[in-house]
Tab-separated table of C-alpha atoms in Angstrom:
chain	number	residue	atom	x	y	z
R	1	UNK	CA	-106.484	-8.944	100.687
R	2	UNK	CA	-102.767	-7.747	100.815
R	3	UNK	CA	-102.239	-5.918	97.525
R	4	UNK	CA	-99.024	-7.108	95.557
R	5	UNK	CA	-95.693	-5.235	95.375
R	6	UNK	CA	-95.536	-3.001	92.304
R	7	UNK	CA	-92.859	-4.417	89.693
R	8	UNK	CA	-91.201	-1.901	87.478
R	9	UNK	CA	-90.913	-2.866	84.010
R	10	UNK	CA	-88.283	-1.237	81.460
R	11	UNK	CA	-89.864	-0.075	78.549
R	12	UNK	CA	-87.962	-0.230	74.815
R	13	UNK	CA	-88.307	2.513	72.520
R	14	UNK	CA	-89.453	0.746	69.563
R	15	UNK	CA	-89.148	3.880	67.486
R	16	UNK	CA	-85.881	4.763	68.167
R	17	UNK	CA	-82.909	3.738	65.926
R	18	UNK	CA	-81.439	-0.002	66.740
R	19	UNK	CA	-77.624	1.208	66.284
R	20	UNK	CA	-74.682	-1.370	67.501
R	21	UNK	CA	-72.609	-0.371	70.006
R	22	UNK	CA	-69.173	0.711	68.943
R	23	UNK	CA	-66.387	1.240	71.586
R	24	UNK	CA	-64.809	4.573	71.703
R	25	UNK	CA	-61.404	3.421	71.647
R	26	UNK	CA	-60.329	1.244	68.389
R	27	UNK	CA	-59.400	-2.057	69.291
R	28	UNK	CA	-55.783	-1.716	68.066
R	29	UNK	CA	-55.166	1.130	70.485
R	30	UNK	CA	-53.601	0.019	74.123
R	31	UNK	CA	-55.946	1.105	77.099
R	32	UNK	CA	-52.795	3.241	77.603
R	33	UNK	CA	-53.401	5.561	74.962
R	34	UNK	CA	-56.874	5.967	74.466
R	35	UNK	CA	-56.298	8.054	78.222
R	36	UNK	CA	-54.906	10.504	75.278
R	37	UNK	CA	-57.194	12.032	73.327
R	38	UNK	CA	-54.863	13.876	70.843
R	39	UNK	CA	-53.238	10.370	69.976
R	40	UNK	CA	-56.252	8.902	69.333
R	41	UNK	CA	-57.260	11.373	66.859
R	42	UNK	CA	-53.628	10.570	65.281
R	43	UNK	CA	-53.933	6.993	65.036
R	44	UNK	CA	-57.121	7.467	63.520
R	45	UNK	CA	-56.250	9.407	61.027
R	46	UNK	CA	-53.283	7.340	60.150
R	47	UNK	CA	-55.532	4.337	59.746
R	48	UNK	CA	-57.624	5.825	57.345
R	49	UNK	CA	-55.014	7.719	55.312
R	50	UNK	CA	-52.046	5.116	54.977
R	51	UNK	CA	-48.431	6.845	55.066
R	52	UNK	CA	-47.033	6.507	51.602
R	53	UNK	CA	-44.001	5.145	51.172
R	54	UNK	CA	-41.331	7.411	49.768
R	55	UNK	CA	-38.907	6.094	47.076
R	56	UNK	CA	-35.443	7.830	47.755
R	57	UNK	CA	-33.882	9.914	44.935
R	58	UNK	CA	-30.548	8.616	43.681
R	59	UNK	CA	-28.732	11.362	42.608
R	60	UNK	CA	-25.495	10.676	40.264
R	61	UNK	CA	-22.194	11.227	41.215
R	62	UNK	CA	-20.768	14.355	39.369
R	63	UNK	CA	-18.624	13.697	36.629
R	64	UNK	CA	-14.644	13.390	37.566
R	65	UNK	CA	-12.929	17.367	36.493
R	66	UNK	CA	-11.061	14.875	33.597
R	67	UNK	CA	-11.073	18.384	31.845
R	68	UNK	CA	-8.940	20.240	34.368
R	69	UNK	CA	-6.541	17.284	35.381
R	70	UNK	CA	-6.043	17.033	31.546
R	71	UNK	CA	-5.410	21.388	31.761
R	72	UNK	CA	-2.736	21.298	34.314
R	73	UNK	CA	-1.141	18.188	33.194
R	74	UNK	CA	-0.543	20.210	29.277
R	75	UNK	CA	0.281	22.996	31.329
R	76	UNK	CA	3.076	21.792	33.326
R	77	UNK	CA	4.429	20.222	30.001
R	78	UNK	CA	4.574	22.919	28.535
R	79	UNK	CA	6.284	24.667	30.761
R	80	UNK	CA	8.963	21.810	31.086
R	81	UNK	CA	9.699	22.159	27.061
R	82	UNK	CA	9.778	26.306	27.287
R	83	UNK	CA	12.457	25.871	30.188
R	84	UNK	CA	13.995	23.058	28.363
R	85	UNK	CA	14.468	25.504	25.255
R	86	UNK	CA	15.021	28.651	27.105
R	87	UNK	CA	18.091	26.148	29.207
R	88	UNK	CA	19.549	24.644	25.705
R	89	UNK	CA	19.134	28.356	23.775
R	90	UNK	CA	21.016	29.738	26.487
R	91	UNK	CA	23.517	27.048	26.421
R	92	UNK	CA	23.848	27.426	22.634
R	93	UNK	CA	24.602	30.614	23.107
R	94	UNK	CA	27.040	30.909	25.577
R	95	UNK	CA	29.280	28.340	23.639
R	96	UNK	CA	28.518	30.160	20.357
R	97	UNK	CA	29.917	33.243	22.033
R	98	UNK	CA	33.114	31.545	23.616
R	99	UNK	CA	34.252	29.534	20.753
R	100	UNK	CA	32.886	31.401	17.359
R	101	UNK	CA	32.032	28.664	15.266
R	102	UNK	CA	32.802	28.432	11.287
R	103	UNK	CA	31.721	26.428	8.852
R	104	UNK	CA	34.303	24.015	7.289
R	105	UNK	CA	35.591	24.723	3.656
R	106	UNK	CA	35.948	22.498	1.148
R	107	UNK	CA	37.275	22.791	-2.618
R	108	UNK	CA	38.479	20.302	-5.425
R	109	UNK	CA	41.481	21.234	-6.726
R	110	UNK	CA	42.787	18.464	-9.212
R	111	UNK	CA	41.115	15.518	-11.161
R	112	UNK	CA	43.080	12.574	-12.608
R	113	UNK	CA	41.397	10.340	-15.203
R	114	UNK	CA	43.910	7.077	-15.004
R	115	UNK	CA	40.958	5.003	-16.272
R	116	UNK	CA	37.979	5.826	-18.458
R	117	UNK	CA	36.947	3.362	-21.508
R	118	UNK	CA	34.366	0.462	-22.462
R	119	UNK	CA	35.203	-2.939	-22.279
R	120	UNK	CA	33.702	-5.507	-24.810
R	121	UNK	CA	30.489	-6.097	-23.113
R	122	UNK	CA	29.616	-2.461	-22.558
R	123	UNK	CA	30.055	-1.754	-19.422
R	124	UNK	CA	32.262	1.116	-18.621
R	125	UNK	CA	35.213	1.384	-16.077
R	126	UNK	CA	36.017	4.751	-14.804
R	127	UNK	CA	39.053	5.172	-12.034
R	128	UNK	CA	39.660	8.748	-10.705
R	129	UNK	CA	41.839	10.336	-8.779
R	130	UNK	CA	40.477	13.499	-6.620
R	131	UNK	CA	42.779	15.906	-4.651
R	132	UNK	CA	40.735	17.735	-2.257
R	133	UNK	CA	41.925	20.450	-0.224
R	134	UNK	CA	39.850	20.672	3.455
R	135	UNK	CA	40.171	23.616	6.126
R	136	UNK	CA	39.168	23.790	9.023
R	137	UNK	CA	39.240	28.084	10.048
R	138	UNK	CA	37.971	27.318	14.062
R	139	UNK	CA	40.514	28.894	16.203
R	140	UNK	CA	39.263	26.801	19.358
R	141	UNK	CA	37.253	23.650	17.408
R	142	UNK	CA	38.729	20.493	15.913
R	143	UNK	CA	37.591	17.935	14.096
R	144	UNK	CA	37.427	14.240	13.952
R	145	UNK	CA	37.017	12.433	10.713
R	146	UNK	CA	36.172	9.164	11.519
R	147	UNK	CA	35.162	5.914	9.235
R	148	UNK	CA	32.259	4.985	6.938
R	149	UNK	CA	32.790	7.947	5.017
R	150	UNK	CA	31.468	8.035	1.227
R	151	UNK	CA	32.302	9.863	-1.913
R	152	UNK	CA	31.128	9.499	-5.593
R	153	UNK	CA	31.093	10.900	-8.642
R	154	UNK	CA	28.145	11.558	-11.112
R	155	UNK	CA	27.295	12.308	-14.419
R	156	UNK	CA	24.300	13.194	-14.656
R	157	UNK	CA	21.868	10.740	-12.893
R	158	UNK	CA	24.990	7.787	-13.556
R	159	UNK	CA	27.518	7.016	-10.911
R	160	UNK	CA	30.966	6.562	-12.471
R	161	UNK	CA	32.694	5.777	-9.860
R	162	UNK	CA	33.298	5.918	-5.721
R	163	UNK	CA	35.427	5.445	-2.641
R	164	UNK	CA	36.095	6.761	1.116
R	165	UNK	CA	37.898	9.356	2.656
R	166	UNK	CA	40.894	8.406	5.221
R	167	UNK	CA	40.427	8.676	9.180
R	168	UNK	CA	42.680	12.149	10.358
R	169	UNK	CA	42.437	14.505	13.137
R	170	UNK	CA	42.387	18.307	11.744
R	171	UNK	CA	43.288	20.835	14.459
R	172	UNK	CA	42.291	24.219	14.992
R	173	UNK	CA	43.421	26.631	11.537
R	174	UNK	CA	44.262	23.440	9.861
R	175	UNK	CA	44.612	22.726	5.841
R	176	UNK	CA	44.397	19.597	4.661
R	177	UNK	CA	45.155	17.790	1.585
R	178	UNK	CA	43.563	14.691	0.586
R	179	UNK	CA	44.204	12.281	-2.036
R	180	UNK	CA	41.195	10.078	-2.663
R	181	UNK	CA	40.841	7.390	-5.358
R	182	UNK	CA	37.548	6.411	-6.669
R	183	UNK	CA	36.777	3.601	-8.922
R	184	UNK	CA	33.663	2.003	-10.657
R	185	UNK	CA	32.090	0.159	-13.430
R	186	UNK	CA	28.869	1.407	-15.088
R	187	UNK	CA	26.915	-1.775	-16.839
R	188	UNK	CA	25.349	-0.847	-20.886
R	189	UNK	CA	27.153	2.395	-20.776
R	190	UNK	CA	27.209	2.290	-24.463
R	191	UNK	CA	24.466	5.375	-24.379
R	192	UNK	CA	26.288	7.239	-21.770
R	193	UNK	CA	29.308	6.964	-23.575
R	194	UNK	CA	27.570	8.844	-26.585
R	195	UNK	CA	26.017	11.467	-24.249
R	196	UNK	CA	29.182	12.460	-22.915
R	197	UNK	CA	31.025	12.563	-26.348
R	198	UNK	CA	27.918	14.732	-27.476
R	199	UNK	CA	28.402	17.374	-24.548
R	200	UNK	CA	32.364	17.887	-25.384
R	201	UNK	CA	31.287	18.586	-28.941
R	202	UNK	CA	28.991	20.920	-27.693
R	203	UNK	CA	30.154	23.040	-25.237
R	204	UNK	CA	33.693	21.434	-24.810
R	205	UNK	CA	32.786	20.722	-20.815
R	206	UNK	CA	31.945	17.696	-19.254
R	207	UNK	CA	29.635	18.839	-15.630
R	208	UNK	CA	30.243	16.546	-12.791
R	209	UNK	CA	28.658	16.056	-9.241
R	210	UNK	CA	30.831	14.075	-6.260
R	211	UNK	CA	28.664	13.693	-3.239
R	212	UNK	CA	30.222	12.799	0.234
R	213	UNK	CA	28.918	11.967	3.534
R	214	UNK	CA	30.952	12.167	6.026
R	215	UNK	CA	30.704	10.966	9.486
R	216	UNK	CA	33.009	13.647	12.344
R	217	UNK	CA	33.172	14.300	15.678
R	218	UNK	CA	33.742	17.736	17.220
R	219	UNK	CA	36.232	18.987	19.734
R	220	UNK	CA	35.096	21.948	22.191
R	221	UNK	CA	38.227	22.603	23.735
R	222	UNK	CA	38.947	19.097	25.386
R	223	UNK	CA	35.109	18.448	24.984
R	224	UNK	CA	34.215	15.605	22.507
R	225	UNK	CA	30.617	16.183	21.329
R	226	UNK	CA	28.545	13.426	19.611
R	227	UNK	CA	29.213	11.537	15.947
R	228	UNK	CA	27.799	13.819	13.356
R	229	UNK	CA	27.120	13.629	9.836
R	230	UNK	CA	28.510	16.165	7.511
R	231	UNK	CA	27.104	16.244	3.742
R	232	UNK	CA	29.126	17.921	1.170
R	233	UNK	CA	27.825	18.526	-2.699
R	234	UNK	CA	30.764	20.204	-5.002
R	235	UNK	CA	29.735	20.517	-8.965
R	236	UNK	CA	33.105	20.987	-11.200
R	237	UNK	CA	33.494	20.795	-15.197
R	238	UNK	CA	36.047	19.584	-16.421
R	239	UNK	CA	37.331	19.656	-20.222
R	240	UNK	CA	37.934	16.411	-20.458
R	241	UNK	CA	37.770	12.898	-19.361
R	242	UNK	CA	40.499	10.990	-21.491
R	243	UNK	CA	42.550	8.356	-19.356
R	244	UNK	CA	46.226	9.963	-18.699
R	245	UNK	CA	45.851	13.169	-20.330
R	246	UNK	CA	46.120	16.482	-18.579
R	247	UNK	CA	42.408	17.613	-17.420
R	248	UNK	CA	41.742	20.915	-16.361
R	249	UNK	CA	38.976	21.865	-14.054
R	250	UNK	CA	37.158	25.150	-15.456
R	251	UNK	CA	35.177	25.295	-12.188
R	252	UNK	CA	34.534	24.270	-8.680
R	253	UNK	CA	31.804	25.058	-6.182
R	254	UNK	CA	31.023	23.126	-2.817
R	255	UNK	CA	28.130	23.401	-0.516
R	256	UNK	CA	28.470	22.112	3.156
R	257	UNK	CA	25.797	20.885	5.572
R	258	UNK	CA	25.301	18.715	8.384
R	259	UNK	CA	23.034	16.584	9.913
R	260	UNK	CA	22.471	14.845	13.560
């Protein structure tokens, strides 16, 4: 009797651990790269540690140098105004030096009352007559007195009366003479009328202030400089103020200024 072939048989280890089969390269990587071993371990680790995405920093523009731009711009203006004075000081000065500038003198010399009196419905009418001597002592400045002049005379805080001086030309180391009429009307002048008899009984003087602006024009040489104002303030007292008697003035003082 032929004896049968022996048949192998595998035999399971029923004690040993049933564990699935895993592939050694991740299913995501390429069969390019799992060749790599290094890479592997990379990708790996990046799949179980995500990258974190990174939120970029805005950083603020710095602040414009206002502060400095502001600096050099007061800088530079004030050096323009220093040079602008240091120019005109010098310029001041040179033409102080070459024509010696003097102020203008001024004096009243005579007062002529052709009018003073109250009318019926008390207001008072007051005409004067002023002689005013002007001189002009520049040896190398002249003067132009031009129109829109103004001159009055006070008593106290009342205006008696006013009027203008005439348009002239003075030249250099020139007196002038000037005959200026002034008339006005005061309304209820029946007080002032008292007050002024009570000062002659007092002290025998009657104070008076003429005020006159004056608009002129200087001459440099054959240089015409710009319309200024000049202010003159003279305070006489008189003894009297009768109409067409003889008044004498006791004293006379005149301040000058000027203005742009």
């Amino acid at each position: 009797m032929a004896a049968d072939p022996q048949k192998i048989h595998p035999i399971h280890d029923v004690e040993a651990p049933n564990h699935p089969s895993a592939p050694l390269v991740p299913r995501s990587m390429s069969k390019s790269d799992a060749g790599d071993p290094e890479r592997v371990v990379v990708q790996q680790q990046e799949q179980q540690h995500p990258p974190q995405q990174t939120i970029p920093v805005m950083h603020s523009r710095p602040p414009k140098k206002r502060r400095s731009c502001c600096c050099r711009f007061f800088c530079w203006l004030i050096s323009i105004l220093l040079i602008l004075i240091v120019a005109i000081a010098i310029t001041v000065g040179i033409l102080y030096l070459v024509f010696r500038p003097k102020v203008p003198k001024y004096s009243v010399d005579e007062l002529r009352v052709t009018q003073f009196d109250v009318s019926d419905n008390n207001s008072l009418s007051a005409t004067f007559n002023l002689t005013i001597t002007a001189r002009n002592p520049n040896k190398k400045i002249g003067i132009y007195y031009r129109g829109g002049s103004h001159i009055s005379a006070w008593y106290e805080d009342t205006k008696l009366c006013e009027g203008s001086l005439p348009k002239f030309y003075q030249g250099h180391r020139n007196t002038t003479v000037l005959s200026i009429p002034l008339t006005g009307q005061t309304q209820d002048a029946t007080g002032l009328q008292s007050s002024i008899q009570q000062q002659l009984q007092e002290t025998a003087n009657v104070p008076l202030n003429l005020k006159v602006k004056q608009p002129v024009r200087i001459k440099l040489g054959k240089l015409k400089l710009f319309t200024i104002k000049f202010r003159i303030r003279c305070k006489i007292v008189v003894d009297s103020l009768s109409a067409n008697s003889s008044i004498r003035i006791r004293s006379s003082s005149c301040k000058f200024r000027f203005r742009l």
